[in-house]
Short mmCIF file of C-alpha atoms in Angstrom, two decimals:
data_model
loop_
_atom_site.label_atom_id
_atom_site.label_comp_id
_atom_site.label_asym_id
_atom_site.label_seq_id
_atom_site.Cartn_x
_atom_site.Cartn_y
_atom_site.Cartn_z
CA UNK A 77 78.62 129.23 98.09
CA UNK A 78 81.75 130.21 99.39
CA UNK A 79 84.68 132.33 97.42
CA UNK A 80 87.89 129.50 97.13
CA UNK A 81 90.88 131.59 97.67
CA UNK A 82 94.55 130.53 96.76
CA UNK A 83 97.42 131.64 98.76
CA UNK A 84 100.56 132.56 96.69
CA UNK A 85 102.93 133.35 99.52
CA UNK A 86 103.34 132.34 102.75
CA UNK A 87 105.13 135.27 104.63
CA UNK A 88 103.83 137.87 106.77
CA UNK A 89 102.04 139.40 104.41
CA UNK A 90 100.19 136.02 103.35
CA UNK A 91 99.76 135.43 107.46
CA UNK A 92 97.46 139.22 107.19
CA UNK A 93 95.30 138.32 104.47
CA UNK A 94 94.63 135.06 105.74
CA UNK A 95 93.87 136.14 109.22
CA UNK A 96 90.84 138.84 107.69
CA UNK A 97 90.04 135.94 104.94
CA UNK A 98 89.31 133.94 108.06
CA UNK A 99 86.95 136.68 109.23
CA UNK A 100 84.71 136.47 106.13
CA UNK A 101 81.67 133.43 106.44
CA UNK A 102 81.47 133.43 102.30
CA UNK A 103 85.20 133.06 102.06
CA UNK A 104 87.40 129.48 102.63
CA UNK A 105 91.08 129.33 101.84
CA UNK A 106 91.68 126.32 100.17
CA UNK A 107 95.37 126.19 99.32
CA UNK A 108 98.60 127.80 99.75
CA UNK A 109 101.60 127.44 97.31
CA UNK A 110 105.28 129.04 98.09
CA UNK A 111 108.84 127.47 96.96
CA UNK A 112 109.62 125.60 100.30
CA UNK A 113 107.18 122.87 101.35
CA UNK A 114 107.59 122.81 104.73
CA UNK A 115 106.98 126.98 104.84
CA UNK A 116 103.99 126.09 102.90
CA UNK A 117 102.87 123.31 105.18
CA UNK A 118 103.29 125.24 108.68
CA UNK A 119 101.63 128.10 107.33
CA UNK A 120 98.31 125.65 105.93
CA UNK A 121 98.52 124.42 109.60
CA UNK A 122 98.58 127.88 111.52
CA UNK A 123 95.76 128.95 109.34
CA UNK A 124 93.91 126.17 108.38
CA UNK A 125 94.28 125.83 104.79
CA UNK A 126 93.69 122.05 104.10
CA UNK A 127 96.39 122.14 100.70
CA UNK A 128 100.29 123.04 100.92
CA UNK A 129 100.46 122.66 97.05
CA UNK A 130 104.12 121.81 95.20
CA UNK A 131 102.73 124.46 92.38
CA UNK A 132 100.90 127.07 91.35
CA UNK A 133 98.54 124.90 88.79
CA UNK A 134 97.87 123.34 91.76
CA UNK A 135 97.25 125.56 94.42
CA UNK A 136 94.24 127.56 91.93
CA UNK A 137 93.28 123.96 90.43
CA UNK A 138 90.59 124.20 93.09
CA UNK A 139 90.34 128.10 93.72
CA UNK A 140 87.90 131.07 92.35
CA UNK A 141 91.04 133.55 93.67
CA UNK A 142 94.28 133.98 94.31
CA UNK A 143 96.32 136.46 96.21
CA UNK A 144 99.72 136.72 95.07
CA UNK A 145 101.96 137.67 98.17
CA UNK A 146 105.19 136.28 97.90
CA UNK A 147 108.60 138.52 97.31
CA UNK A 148 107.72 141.07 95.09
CA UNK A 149 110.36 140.01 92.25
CA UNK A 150 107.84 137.00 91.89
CA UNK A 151 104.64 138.83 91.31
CA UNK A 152 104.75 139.52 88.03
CA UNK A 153 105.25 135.71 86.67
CA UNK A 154 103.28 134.12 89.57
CA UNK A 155 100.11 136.86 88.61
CA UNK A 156 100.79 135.64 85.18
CA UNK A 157 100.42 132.10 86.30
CA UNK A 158 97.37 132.61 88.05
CA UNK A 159 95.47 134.08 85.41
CA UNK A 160 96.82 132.00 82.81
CA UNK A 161 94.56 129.47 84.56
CA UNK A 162 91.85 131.60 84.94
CA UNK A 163 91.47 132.34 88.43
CA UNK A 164 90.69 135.83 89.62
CA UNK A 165 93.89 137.30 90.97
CA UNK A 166 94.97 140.10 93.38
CA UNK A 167 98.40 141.03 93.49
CA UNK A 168 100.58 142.85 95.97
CA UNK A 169 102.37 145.65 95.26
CA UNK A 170 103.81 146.14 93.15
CA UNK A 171 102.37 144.30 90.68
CA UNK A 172 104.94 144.59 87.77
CA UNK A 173 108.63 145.65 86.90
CA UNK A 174 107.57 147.91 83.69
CA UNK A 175 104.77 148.64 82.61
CA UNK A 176 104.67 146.32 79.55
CA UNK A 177 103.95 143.35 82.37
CA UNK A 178 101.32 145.36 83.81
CA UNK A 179 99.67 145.49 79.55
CA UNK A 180 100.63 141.45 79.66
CA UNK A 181 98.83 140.87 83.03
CA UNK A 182 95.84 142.96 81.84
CA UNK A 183 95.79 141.09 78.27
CA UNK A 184 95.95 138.14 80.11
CA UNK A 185 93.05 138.85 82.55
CA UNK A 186 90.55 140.13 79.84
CA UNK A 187 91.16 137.35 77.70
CA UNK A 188 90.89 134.43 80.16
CA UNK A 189 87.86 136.27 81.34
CA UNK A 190 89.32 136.98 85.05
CA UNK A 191 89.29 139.88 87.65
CA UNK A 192 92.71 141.61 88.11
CA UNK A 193 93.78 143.57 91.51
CA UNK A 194 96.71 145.34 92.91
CA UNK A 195 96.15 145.57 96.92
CA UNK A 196 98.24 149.04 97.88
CA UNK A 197 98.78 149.13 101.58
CA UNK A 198 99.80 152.35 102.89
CA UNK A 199 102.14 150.98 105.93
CA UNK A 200 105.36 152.97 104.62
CA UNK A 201 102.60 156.11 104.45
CA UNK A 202 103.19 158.70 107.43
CA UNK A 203 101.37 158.91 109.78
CA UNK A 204 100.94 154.64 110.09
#
């Protein structure tokens, strides 16, 4: 059985994961949510996500993950979101504002009995 992942974010960033997500047979992208519709729509067509979702609560309604990678000022309420409902969630960095959202996201996680991630690229790290 495949892995149903949930986009959160449908910028370049979104376009990278989706591209090695694509890669993987035990993985199918099954929705992608961001704040314009028609953002979210081109990018479920380029990569062949079957849902654009107008929400979050949609988008993971049908998804085992999500990958939160959207601007970074939304992580924090959008990781929130995701494992408010449960779904196993890997955020970009960073993750949080302070570190009492990073406690909230954690609290959240253990109690709704989900997986919690922080992917940490090294892009802005000499020498790539």
């Amino acid at each position: 059985m495949a892995i149903r992942v949930a986009m959160i974010g449908y910028g370049a960033v979104a376009s990278i994961h989706a591209a090695q997500l694509r890669k993987e047979p035990d993985v199918e992208i099954v929705s992608v949510y961001g704040p314009k519709g028609e953002k979210a729509s081109s990018f479920a067509s380029t990569h062949g996500v079957p849902d654009a979702c107008g929400s979050i609560a949609e988008a993971v309604s049908s998804a085992d993950a999500a990958i939160i990678c959207s601007p970074s000022m939304a992580h924090f309420e959008q990781a929130r979101d995701c494992l408010e409902h449960g779904v196993h969630t890997l955020v970009e960095m960073p993750p949080c504002e302070n570190s009492a959202e990073a406690v909230e996201l954690a609290r959240i996680a253990r109690r709704r009995g989900a997986k919690l991630g922080c992917a940490h690229t090294s892009r802005f790290v000499a020498p790539f």
